[in-house]
Amino acid sequence: MGSFSTFVFLFFGLVLNGAVFCNGGKTSSYVRKVEKSVDMPLDSDTFKVPHGYNAPQQVHITQGDHVGKGVIVSWVTPNEPGSNKVIYWRENSKHKKKARGKVYTYTYYNYTSAYIHHCTIKHLEFNTKYYYKVGFGYTVRKFWFVTPPAVGPDVPYTFGLIGDLGQTFDSNVTLTHYELNPQKGQTLLYLGDLSYADNYPNHDNVRWDTWGRFIERSAAYQPWIWTAGNHEIDFAPEIGETKPFKPFTHRYHVPYRASNSTAPFWYSIKRASAYIIVLSSYSAYGKYTPQYRWLQEELPKVNRTETPWLIVLAHSPWYNSYNYHYMEGETMRVMYESWFVQYKVDVVFAGHVHAYERSERVSNIAYNITNGLSTPVKDQSAPVYITVGDGGNIEGLANNMTEPQPAYSVYREASFGHAMFSIKNRTHAYYSWHRNHDGYAVEADSMWFFNRFWYPADEYLSAH
């Protein structure tokens, strides 16, 4: 990148972030009107069942391999299994191909699922628009997606970020804002807590179906990369349900085997210039556990000359200055934070806390139980920690913050919204957070990220 380009980056970083950088930690003065979050009714248009007998519904896609040449297509047929094939073809091509999937059902207490289809399409071409059809006879439905560019260090790519969405009227506003954001997210990184069906008596799984129909308008056209949250556990021995994550694992498949993971709750993918590691806050992660051993072997595999941007997703935040879920991520932080610093993770995104917060680059790895050094310190090898748990779910906003605001907390606000992470090249990425109550292009918080491997300068000093 030339000096002029760098100047432009830094100038805009200064303009957009001046208030945050100059004032130190900032708690937003914006106060969202306190209103109860209410789930949309079952007969809402948002949950409308597609027309036609046994029409496919709840269509969604995710990455289907490690590098982005595969796509997992998932859908549900309500009346009978129907066809388990996906017909797909490149844009402007008459040559149609078929992929065959598998059909699953499950029971949860007094609920029996419809027929859940998962089909992996392989060996796609990079940076190509594909159309695909699911269904049979008169009830075929057609969608499309665009594969990512080939993996490479300077490939621009824009990720959206949503967490803790649920299916309230606020959730609908969040998804609409994401869809209409002029930055145009190409893939959504989902930070856990999906349907909130477990807020209903007996974890009413009908609310898994409505949620699947709600997100179809986005998730059928671009991959949603899944992180498991606490509302996916669905462990309810009082009603005889003792297998954790049962609805989630049946409905949302991920390509975990492609990264040698032994479970669908932790895995990795490459996409464009990013290496994305998904962790599970609600699976065992202590020493010798499968997740620990996997991450220990995974981090050395990341080649920053190929994928410069190292992004980690987890549900429970490690740095959180709200009284909600305070310090719940602490034990995972103690286990893994030194690795994140060693391997220079760029950013860690989390959900769980129903609000927004962004940290400085800090670590607390000097602390041990005998030395008393328990204050996080600035660390340019450490990630920025960002909580985007503000999707709008039925439990409402977390508006009770710890005081005083910790020194590591740059910006926090109790509002619903979504975020965008737009990679420009190997050195720079632009990040922004958008609250629901603003216009579609308004950025309530933003910063330029400097890559920890290629350009490990202090973003905050450089902005002055």
Tab-separated table of C-alpha atoms in Angstrom:
chain	number	residue	atom	x	y	z
A	1	MET	CA	0.000	0.000	0.000
A	2	GLY	CA	1.400	3.415	-0.944
A	3	SER	CA	1.924	6.267	1.490
A	4	PHE	CA	-1.020	8.225	0.053
A	5	SER	CA	-3.365	5.251	0.546
A	6	THR	CA	-2.087	4.853	4.068
A	7	PHE	CA	-2.725	8.551	4.706
A	8	VAL	CA	-6.296	8.186	3.447
A	9	PHE	CA	-6.852	5.197	5.713
A	10	LEU	CA	-5.447	7.002	8.725
A	11	PHE	CA	-7.278	10.238	7.981
A	12	PHE	CA	-10.623	8.522	7.790
A	13	GLY	CA	-9.781	6.471	10.859
A	14	LEU	CA	-9.132	9.746	12.669
A	15	VAL	CA	-12.329	11.390	11.467
A	16	LEU	CA	-14.501	8.397	12.270
A	17	ASN	CA	-12.906	7.532	15.590
A	18	GLY	CA	-11.739	10.839	16.963
A	19	ALA	CA	-14.277	10.945	19.773
A	20	VAL	CA	-13.449	7.445	20.877
A	21	PHE	CA	-9.656	7.752	20.696
A	22	CYS	CA	-9.377	11.166	22.304
A	23	ASN	CA	-11.720	10.518	25.185
A	24	GLY	CA	-10.486	7.080	26.137
A	25	GLY	CA	-13.244	4.718	27.209
A	26	LYS	CA	-16.635	5.954	26.169
A	27	THR	CA	-20.080	4.871	27.249
A	28	SER	CA	-22.444	6.048	24.565
A	29	SER	CA	-24.712	8.941	25.445
A	30	TYR	CA	-27.331	7.421	23.155
A	31	VAL	CA	-30.158	6.030	25.280
A	32	ARG	CA	-32.527	3.682	23.571
A	33	LYS	CA	-36.114	3.910	24.734
A	34	VAL	CA	-36.762	0.941	27.006
A	35	GLU	CA	-39.422	-1.243	25.442
A	36	LYS	CA	-40.189	-4.883	25.993
A	37	SER	CA	-38.913	-7.199	23.270
A	38	VAL	CA	-41.876	-9.164	21.942
A	39	ASP	CA	-41.726	-12.212	19.685
A	40	MET	CA	-43.552	-11.864	16.401
A	41	PRO	CA	-46.808	-13.879	16.429
A	42	LEU	CA	-46.896	-17.302	14.810
A	43	ASP	CA	-49.162	-16.003	12.033
A	44	SER	CA	-46.780	-13.159	11.154
A	45	ASP	CA	-45.969	-12.680	7.464
A	46	THR	CA	-42.330	-13.066	8.474
A	47	PHE	CA	-42.997	-16.742	9.224
A	48	LYS	CA	-45.172	-17.410	6.206
A	49	VAL	CA	-45.099	-20.998	4.923
A	50	PRO	CA	-44.299	-21.177	1.176
A	51	HIS	CA	-47.208	-22.068	-1.137
A	52	GLY	CA	-47.633	-25.578	-2.468
A	53	TYR	CA	-47.799	-29.098	-1.144
A	54	ASN	CA	-44.621	-30.078	0.737
A	55	ALA	CA	-42.876	-26.918	-0.425
A	56	PRO	CA	-39.285	-26.607	0.899
A	57	GLN	CA	-38.940	-24.071	3.692
A	58	GLN	CA	-36.271	-22.832	6.133
A	59	VAL	CA	-33.703	-22.882	3.320
A	60	HIS	CA	-30.225	-21.891	4.463
A	61	ILE	CA	-26.633	-22.346	3.368
A	62	THR	CA	-23.240	-22.428	5.035
A	63	GLN	CA	-19.707	-23.144	3.909
A	64	GLY	CA	-19.304	-26.813	3.027
A	65	ASP	CA	-15.538	-27.344	3.049
A	66	HIS	CA	-12.416	-25.690	4.413
A	67	VAL	CA	-11.587	-23.277	1.577
A	68	GLY	CA	-14.947	-22.078	0.204
A	69	LYS	CA	-15.469	-24.341	-2.809
A	70	GLY	CA	-18.261	-26.235	-1.069
A	71	VAL	CA	-21.696	-25.237	0.188
A	72	ILE	CA	-24.035	-27.088	2.556
A	73	VAL	CA	-27.643	-26.497	1.434
A	74	SER	CA	-30.280	-27.221	4.088
A	75	TRP	CA	-34.054	-27.141	3.962
A	76	VAL	CA	-37.170	-28.656	5.531
A	77	THR	CA	-40.125	-30.388	3.892
A	78	PRO	CA	-43.224	-30.494	6.106
A	79	ASN	CA	-45.380	-33.341	4.751
A	80	GLU	CA	-43.044	-36.033	3.462
A	81	PRO	CA	-39.333	-36.428	2.677
A	82	GLY	CA	-39.789	-35.481	-0.981
A	83	SER	CA	-36.652	-35.029	-3.064
A	84	ASN	CA	-33.285	-34.951	-1.331
A	85	LYS	CA	-31.518	-33.533	-4.403
A	86	VAL	CA	-30.191	-30.078	-5.100
A	87	ILE	CA	-30.093	-29.005	-8.749
A	88	TYR	CA	-27.480	-26.306	-9.311
A	89	TRP	CA	-25.823	-24.484	-12.188
A	90	ARG	CA	-23.509	-21.595	-12.903
A	91	GLU	CA	-24.998	-18.295	-13.977
A	92	ASN	CA	-25.283	-18.158	-17.786
A	93	SER	CA	-24.808	-21.914	-18.064
A	94	LYS	CA	-27.396	-24.418	-19.279
A	95	HIS	CA	-25.465	-27.344	-17.798
A	96	LYS	CA	-27.277	-28.390	-14.611
A	97	LYS	CA	-25.731	-30.642	-11.998
A	98	LYS	CA	-27.234	-32.650	-9.151
A	99	ALA	CA	-26.089	-33.290	-5.617
A	100	ARG	CA	-27.802	-35.750	-3.318
A	101	GLY	CA	-28.264	-35.101	0.383
A	102	LYS	CA	-29.570	-36.893	3.443
A	103	VAL	CA	-32.820	-36.514	5.342
A	104	TYR	CA	-33.089	-36.353	9.132
A	105	THR	CA	-35.840	-36.129	11.728
A	106	TYR	CA	-35.771	-35.852	15.490
A	107	THR	CA	-38.190	-35.771	18.391
A	108	TYR	CA	-37.997	-33.371	21.297
A	109	TYR	CA	-40.444	-34.029	24.133
A	110	ASN	CA	-43.889	-33.846	22.448
A	111	TYR	CA	-42.560	-32.366	19.171
A	112	THR	CA	-41.589	-34.359	16.096
A	113	SER	CA	-39.688	-32.486	13.444
A	114	ALA	CA	-40.545	-32.375	9.777
A	115	TYR	CA	-38.002	-33.705	7.268
A	116	ILE	CA	-34.672	-31.880	7.515
A	117	HIS	CA	-32.453	-32.080	4.427
A	118	HIS	CA	-28.726	-31.405	4.263
A	119	CYS	CA	-26.844	-31.609	0.972
A	120	THR	CA	-23.202	-30.681	0.396
A	121	ILE	CA	-22.317	-29.317	-3.041
A	122	LYS	CA	-18.610	-29.779	-3.744
A	123	HIS	CA	-15.981	-28.625	-6.250
A	124	LEU	CA	-17.576	-25.293	-7.060
A	125	GLU	CA	-15.611	-22.582	-8.814
A	126	PHE	CA	-14.443	-19.577	-6.830
A	127	ASN	CA	-16.008	-16.147	-7.282
A	128	THR	CA	-18.956	-17.512	-9.261
A	129	LYS	CA	-22.700	-17.037	-9.021
A	130	TYR	CA	-24.688	-20.252	-8.833
A	131	TYR	CA	-28.415	-20.846	-8.919
A	132	TYR	CA	-29.911	-23.794	-7.082
A	133	LYS	CA	-33.293	-25.485	-6.781
A	134	VAL	CA	-34.767	-27.615	-4.023
A	135	GLY	CA	-38.108	-29.404	-3.967
A	136	PHE	CA	-40.067	-31.633	-6.298
A	137	GLY	CA	-42.826	-31.359	-8.868
A	138	TYR	CA	-44.934	-28.237	-8.535
A	139	THR	CA	-43.177	-26.967	-5.421
A	140	VAL	CA	-39.641	-26.382	-6.618
A	141	ARG	CA	-38.027	-23.277	-5.137
A	142	LYS	CA	-35.081	-21.460	-6.664
A	143	PHE	CA	-32.319	-19.472	-4.935
A	144	TRP	CA	-28.749	-18.340	-5.634
A	145	PHE	CA	-25.416	-17.723	-3.961
A	146	VAL	CA	-21.962	-16.412	-4.884
A	147	THR	CA	-18.869	-18.406	-3.984
A	148	PRO	CA	-15.994	-16.492	-2.390
A	149	PRO	CA	-12.851	-15.509	-4.279
A	150	ALA	CA	-9.939	-17.931	-4.094
A	151	VAL	CA	-8.089	-17.806	-0.786
A	152	GLY	CA	-5.357	-15.180	-0.934
A	153	PRO	CA	-3.684	-12.458	1.130
A	154	ASP	CA	-5.095	-9.322	-0.518
A	155	VAL	CA	-8.607	-10.484	-1.354
A	156	PRO	CA	-11.202	-7.932	-0.194
A	157	TYR	CA	-14.221	-9.442	1.514
A	158	THR	CA	-17.009	-8.180	3.779
A	159	PHE	CA	-18.449	-10.128	6.688
A	160	GLY	CA	-21.612	-9.231	8.581
A	161	LEU	CA	-21.946	-9.974	12.291
A	162	ILE	CA	-25.124	-10.721	14.205
A	163	GLY	CA	-25.585	-12.412	17.561
A	164	ASP	CA	-28.477	-13.391	19.800
A	165	LEU	CA	-31.049	-12.617	17.135
A	166	GLY	CA	-34.207	-14.394	18.241
A	167	GLN	CA	-37.489	-13.643	16.464
A	168	THR	CA	-38.944	-10.463	17.915
A	169	PHE	CA	-40.061	-7.350	16.089
A	170	ASP	CA	-36.611	-5.949	16.978
A	171	SER	CA	-34.961	-9.039	15.445
A	172	ASN	CA	-36.754	-8.270	12.199
A	173	VAL	CA	-35.413	-4.702	12.250
A	174	THR	CA	-31.874	-6.019	12.864
A	175	LEU	CA	-32.003	-8.394	9.910
A	176	THR	CA	-33.514	-5.706	7.677
A	177	HIS	CA	-30.748	-3.274	8.636
A	178	TYR	CA	-28.128	-5.870	7.806
A	179	GLU	CA	-29.725	-6.619	4.444
A	180	LEU	CA	-29.930	-2.926	3.528
A	181	ASN	CA	-26.488	-1.923	4.800
A	182	PRO	CA	-24.749	-0.316	1.792
A	183	GLN	CA	-21.516	-2.131	2.696
A	184	LYS	CA	-23.221	-5.354	1.504
A	185	GLY	CA	-22.093	-8.218	3.696
A	186	GLN	CA	-21.152	-11.292	1.648
A	187	THR	CA	-21.164	-13.845	4.461
A	188	LEU	CA	-22.694	-13.583	7.929
A	189	LEU	CA	-20.702	-14.624	10.983
A	190	TYR	CA	-23.376	-15.662	13.469
A	191	LEU	CA	-22.307	-15.401	17.109
A	192	GLY	CA	-24.697	-17.874	18.736
A	193	ASP	CA	-28.190	-17.966	20.284
A	194	LEU	CA	-30.528	-18.540	17.364
A	195	SER	CA	-34.229	-19.113	17.903
A	196	TYR	CA	-34.728	-18.759	21.680
A	197	ALA	CA	-37.242	-21.618	21.448
A	198	ASP	CA	-36.081	-22.656	24.908
A	199	ASN	CA	-37.775	-19.570	26.362
A	200	TYR	CA	-41.100	-21.324	25.715
A	201	PRO	CA	-42.689	-24.142	27.765
A	202	ASN	CA	-41.054	-27.478	26.934
A	203	HIS	CA	-38.625	-25.640	24.605
A	204	ASP	CA	-41.377	-25.378	22.010
A	205	ASN	CA	-39.595	-26.481	18.828
A	206	VAL	CA	-42.236	-24.870	16.612
A	207	ARG	CA	-40.188	-21.745	17.329
A	208	TRP	CA	-37.196	-23.377	15.653
A	209	ASP	CA	-39.348	-23.714	12.531
A	210	THR	CA	-40.539	-20.109	12.587
A	211	TRP	CA	-36.978	-18.888	13.080
A	212	GLY	CA	-35.784	-20.921	10.108
A	213	ARG	CA	-38.452	-19.338	7.923
A	214	PHE	CA	-37.601	-15.874	9.278
A	215	ILE	CA	-33.902	-15.985	8.350
A	216	GLU	CA	-34.400	-17.711	4.984
A	217	ARG	CA	-34.550	-14.389	3.142
A	218	SER	CA	-30.844	-13.901	3.948
A	219	ALA	CA	-29.494	-17.352	4.821
A	220	ALA	CA	-30.687	-18.977	1.566
A	221	TYR	CA	-28.570	-16.520	-0.440
A	222	GLN	CA	-25.375	-16.130	1.572
A	223	PRO	CA	-23.636	-18.447	4.017
A	224	TRP	CA	-24.296	-18.012	7.698
A	225	ILE	CA	-21.327	-19.341	9.692
A	226	TRP	CA	-22.682	-20.884	12.890
A	227	THR	CA	-21.469	-20.520	16.474
A	228	ALA	CA	-23.316	-22.438	19.208
A	229	GLY	CA	-24.671	-20.421	22.131
A	230	ASN	CA	-26.273	-21.324	25.442
A	231	HIS	CA	-29.781	-21.172	23.950
A	232	GLU	CA	-28.788	-24.026	21.637
A	233	ILE	CA	-28.002	-26.405	24.521
A	234	ASP	CA	-31.664	-27.452	25.023
A	235	PHE	CA	-30.689	-29.739	27.895
A	236	ALA	CA	-33.931	-30.342	29.802
A	237	PRO	CA	-33.849	-33.516	31.920
A	238	GLU	CA	-37.112	-32.477	33.611
A	239	ILE	CA	-38.886	-33.354	30.330
A	240	GLY	CA	-36.598	-36.245	29.482
A	241	GLU	CA	-34.309	-34.333	27.101
A	242	THR	CA	-30.766	-35.186	28.115
A	243	LYS	CA	-28.868	-34.879	24.829
A	244	PRO	CA	-27.477	-31.336	24.579
A	245	PHE	CA	-27.768	-29.359	21.339
A	246	LYS	CA	-30.255	-31.806	19.771
A	247	PRO	CA	-32.397	-29.360	17.711
A	248	PHE	CA	-29.362	-27.265	16.727
A	249	THR	CA	-27.244	-30.171	15.480
A	250	HIS	CA	-30.117	-31.638	13.478
A	251	ARG	CA	-31.003	-28.340	11.820
A	252	TYR	CA	-27.666	-26.569	11.321
A	253	HIS	CA	-24.808	-28.576	9.865
A	254	VAL	CA	-21.262	-27.210	9.649
A	255	PRO	CA	-18.124	-28.522	7.883
A	256	TYR	CA	-16.324	-29.408	11.100
A	257	ARG	CA	-14.611	-32.544	9.784
A	258	ALA	CA	-12.815	-30.464	7.147
A	259	SER	CA	-10.674	-28.968	9.924
A	260	ASN	CA	-10.208	-32.282	11.770
A	261	SER	CA	-12.632	-31.330	14.519
A	262	THR	CA	-14.423	-34.141	16.295
A	263	ALA	CA	-17.625	-32.160	16.965
A	264	PRO	CA	-19.691	-29.513	15.151
A	265	PHE	CA	-19.263	-26.942	17.922
A	266	TRP	CA	-15.656	-25.987	17.161
A	267	TYR	CA	-14.133	-25.834	13.694
A	268	SER	CA	-12.374	-23.534	11.238
A	269	ILE	CA	-12.797	-22.288	7.682
A	270	LYS	CA	-10.817	-20.152	5.262
A	271	ARG	CA	-12.762	-17.587	3.301
A	272	ALA	CA	-11.056	-15.093	0.980
A	273	SER	CA	-8.286	-13.514	3.095
A	274	ALA	CA	-9.666	-14.627	6.474
A	275	TYR	CA	-9.052	-17.654	8.645
A	276	ILE	CA	-12.041	-18.051	10.929
A	277	ILE	CA	-11.924	-20.187	14.075
A	278	VAL	CA	-15.236	-21.017	15.757
A	279	LEU	CA	-15.099	-22.046	19.426
A	280	SER	CA	-17.729	-23.451	21.759
A	281	SER	CA	-18.229	-21.715	25.090
A	282	TYR	CA	-20.557	-24.548	26.165
A	283	SER	CA	-18.446	-27.590	25.341
A	284	ALA	CA	-15.569	-28.776	27.521
A	285	TYR	CA	-12.483	-26.671	26.801
A	286	GLY	CA	-10.107	-27.475	29.662
A	287	LYS	CA	-6.764	-29.152	29.230
A	288	TYR	CA	-6.864	-32.539	27.468
A	289	THR	CA	-10.417	-32.029	26.202
A	290	PRO	CA	-11.069	-32.528	22.471
A	291	GLN	CA	-11.664	-28.789	21.923
A	292	TYR	CA	-8.419	-27.862	23.710
A	293	ARG	CA	-6.368	-30.339	21.749
A	294	TRP	CA	-7.973	-29.287	18.482
A	295	LEU	CA	-7.251	-25.571	19.051
A	296	GLN	CA	-3.711	-26.356	20.179
A	297	GLU	CA	-3.099	-28.105	16.845
A	298	GLU	CA	-5.163	-25.649	14.777
A	299	LEU	CA	-3.487	-22.329	15.551
A	300	PRO	CA	-0.020	-23.332	14.217
A	301	LYS	CA	-1.685	-24.295	10.901
A	302	VAL	CA	-2.760	-20.721	10.155
A	303	ASN	CA	-0.564	-19.351	7.366
A	304	ARG	CA	-0.782	-15.564	7.600
A	305	THR	CA	0.916	-15.134	4.225
A	306	GLU	CA	-2.122	-16.913	2.727
A	307	THR	CA	-4.900	-15.791	5.105
A	308	PRO	CA	-3.630	-12.673	6.925
A	309	TRP	CA	-6.781	-12.075	8.970
A	310	LEU	CA	-7.239	-14.386	11.953
A	311	ILE	CA	-10.756	-14.056	13.375
A	312	VAL	CA	-12.177	-16.003	16.323
A	313	LEU	CA	-15.888	-16.443	17.073
A	314	ALA	CA	-17.216	-17.531	20.463
A	315	HIS	CA	-20.500	-16.957	22.215
A	316	SER	CA	-19.473	-15.833	25.694
A	317	PRO	CA	-17.232	-12.727	25.744
A	318	TRP	CA	-13.925	-12.768	27.582
A	319	TYR	CA	-13.892	-9.023	28.227
A	320	ASN	CA	-17.292	-7.699	29.261
A	321	SER	CA	-18.114	-4.653	31.394
A	322	TYR	CA	-21.852	-5.287	31.688
A	323	ASN	CA	-23.327	-6.818	34.841
A	324	TYR	CA	-25.073	-9.396	32.644
A	325	HIS	CA	-23.031	-12.585	32.225
A	326	TYR	CA	-20.184	-10.825	33.999
A	327	MET	CA	-16.979	-12.945	33.940
A	328	GLU	CA	-18.739	-15.989	32.462
A	329	GLY	CA	-16.033	-16.186	29.795
A	330	GLU	CA	-13.214	-15.968	32.325
A	331	THR	CA	-12.243	-19.638	32.523
A	332	MET	CA	-11.996	-19.947	28.738
A	333	ARG	CA	-9.931	-16.759	28.666
A	334	VAL	CA	-7.535	-18.226	31.211
A	335	MET	CA	-7.136	-21.371	29.090
A	336	TYR	CA	-6.646	-19.802	25.664
A	337	GLU	CA	-5.704	-16.123	25.897
A	338	SER	CA	-1.948	-16.727	25.825
A	339	TRP	CA	-2.392	-18.658	22.549
A	340	PHE	CA	-4.353	-15.788	21.032
A	341	VAL	CA	-1.511	-13.409	21.878
A	342	GLN	CA	1.156	-15.846	20.681
A	343	TYR	CA	-0.555	-16.318	17.321
A	344	LYS	CA	-1.601	-12.665	17.026
A	345	VAL	CA	-5.348	-13.083	16.602
A	346	ASP	CA	-6.730	-9.902	15.015
A	347	VAL	CA	-10.202	-9.836	16.545
A	348	VAL	CA	-12.478	-11.948	18.730
A	349	PHE	CA	-16.219	-11.551	18.199
A	350	ALA	CA	-18.704	-12.727	20.826
A	351	GLY	CA	-22.408	-12.440	21.620
A	352	HIS	CA	-24.269	-13.479	24.793
A	353	VAL	CA	-24.461	-10.013	26.377
A	354	HIS	CA	-27.436	-8.272	24.767
A	355	ALA	CA	-25.613	-5.041	24.028
A	356	TYR	CA	-22.538	-3.739	22.216
A	357	GLU	CA	-18.951	-3.277	23.381
A	358	ARG	CA	-15.499	-2.884	21.817
A	359	SER	CA	-12.187	-3.193	23.644
A	360	GLU	CA	-8.666	-1.952	23.102
A	361	ARG	CA	-5.961	-4.505	22.318
A	362	VAL	CA	-5.409	-5.908	25.792
A	363	SER	CA	-4.276	-9.082	27.471
A	364	ASN	CA	-4.234	-10.381	31.006
A	365	ILE	CA	-1.721	-13.164	30.518
A	366	ALA	CA	0.815	-11.867	33.051
A	367	TYR	CA	-1.540	-12.718	35.893
A	368	ASN	CA	-1.185	-15.888	37.859
A	369	ILE	CA	-2.744	-16.801	41.143
A	370	THR	CA	0.288	-15.717	43.176
A	371	ASN	CA	1.476	-12.456	41.623
A	372	GLY	CA	-1.677	-10.354	41.935
A	373	LEU	CA	-1.159	-8.685	38.525
A	374	SER	CA	-4.825	-8.940	37.609
A	375	THR	CA	-5.333	-5.793	35.534
A	376	PRO	CA	-5.485	-6.171	31.736
A	377	VAL	CA	-2.674	-4.318	29.998
A	378	LYS	CA	-2.344	-2.899	26.497
A	379	ASP	CA	-0.816	-5.528	24.249
A	380	GLN	CA	-0.284	-4.993	20.525
A	381	SER	CA	-0.109	-8.749	19.939
A	382	ALA	CA	-3.557	-9.212	21.464
A	383	PRO	CA	-6.899	-9.144	19.665
A	384	VAL	CA	-9.590	-6.514	19.878
A	385	TYR	CA	-12.579	-8.020	21.705
A	386	ILE	CA	-15.992	-7.048	20.355
A	387	THR	CA	-19.380	-8.073	21.748
A	388	VAL	CA	-22.242	-8.009	19.237
A	389	GLY	CA	-24.954	-9.778	21.242
A	390	ASP	CA	-27.519	-7.170	20.323
A	391	GLY	CA	-29.669	-8.897	17.693
A	392	GLY	CA	-32.949	-8.067	19.432
A	393	ASN	CA	-34.191	-11.236	21.120
A	394	ILE	CA	-37.064	-11.727	23.554
A	395	GLU	CA	-34.896	-11.303	26.655
A	396	GLY	CA	-34.312	-7.649	25.790
A	397	LEU	CA	-31.342	-5.322	26.219
A	398	ALA	CA	-28.567	-5.567	28.772
A	399	ASN	CA	-28.478	-1.973	29.977
A	400	ASN	CA	-26.835	-2.414	33.387
A	401	MET	CA	-23.128	-1.627	33.042
A	402	THR	CA	-20.309	-1.950	35.557
A	403	GLU	CA	-18.986	1.358	36.831
A	404	PRO	CA	-16.515	2.818	36.369
A	405	GLN	CA	-16.013	1.737	32.770
A	406	PRO	CA	-12.804	-0.333	32.638
A	407	ALA	CA	-9.811	1.254	30.940
A	408	TYR	CA	-9.750	-1.473	28.258
A	409	SER	CA	-13.341	-0.766	27.174
A	410	VAL	CA	-13.291	1.717	24.288
A	411	TYR	CA	-16.990	1.954	23.505
A	412	ARG	CA	-20.150	0.388	24.914
A	413	GLU	CA	-23.839	0.952	24.265
A	414	ALA	CA	-27.082	-0.791	25.162
A	415	SER	CA	-28.816	-0.822	21.774
A	416	PHE	CA	-29.824	-3.452	19.243
A	417	GLY	CA	-27.841	-3.653	16.019
A	418	HIS	CA	-25.357	-5.513	13.824
A	419	ALA	CA	-21.737	-5.066	12.744
A	420	MET	CA	-19.640	-5.291	9.562
A	421	PHE	CA	-16.010	-6.322	9.119
A	422	SER	CA	-14.752	-5.335	5.689
A	423	ILE	CA	-11.293	-6.609	4.746
A	424	LYS	CA	-9.546	-4.319	2.243
A	425	ASN	CA	-6.168	-6.061	1.842
A	426	ARG	CA	-3.575	-7.815	3.987
A	427	THR	CA	-2.912	-4.759	6.146
A	428	HIS	CA	-6.253	-2.974	6.627
A	429	ALA	CA	-9.848	-3.834	7.451
A	430	TYR	CA	-12.688	-1.467	8.214
A	431	TYR	CA	-15.081	-2.301	11.039
A	432	SER	CA	-18.402	-0.621	11.847
A	433	TRP	CA	-21.341	-1.150	14.179
A	434	HIS	CA	-24.858	-0.044	13.231
A	435	ARG	CA	-27.662	0.508	15.721
A	436	ASN	CA	-31.193	-0.331	14.606
A	437	HIS	CA	-32.608	3.118	15.347
A	438	ASP	CA	-30.366	4.851	12.804
A	439	GLY	CA	-30.522	5.086	9.026
A	440	TYR	CA	-29.106	2.130	7.128
A	441	ALA	CA	-25.740	3.732	6.381
A	442	VAL	CA	-25.115	5.317	9.790
A	443	GLU	CA	-22.124	4.023	11.754
A	444	ALA	CA	-22.528	4.397	15.505
A	445	ASP	CA	-19.037	3.014	16.152
A	446	SER	CA	-16.169	2.238	13.791
A	447	MET	CA	-12.431	1.706	13.526
A	448	TRP	CA	-9.714	0.801	11.062
A	449	PHE	CA	-8.058	-2.501	11.932
A	450	PHE	CA	-4.348	-2.924	11.247
A	451	ASN	CA	-3.416	-6.543	10.668
A	452	ARG	CA	-1.364	-7.992	13.525
A	453	PHE	CA	0.926	-9.981	11.236
A	454	TRP	CA	1.482	-7.556	8.341
A	455	TYR	CA	1.081	-4.141	9.948
A	456	PRO	CA	1.080	-4.438	13.753
A	457	ALA	CA	0.905	-0.720	14.505
A	458	ASP	CA	-1.284	0.654	17.284
A	459	GLU	CA	-4.561	1.679	15.613
A	460	TYR	CA	-5.309	4.173	18.378
A	461	LEU	CA	-1.975	6.005	18.272
A	462	SER	CA	-1.985	6.063	14.475
A	463	ALA	CA	-5.382	7.768	14.465
A	464	HIS	CA	-4.060	10.848	16.193
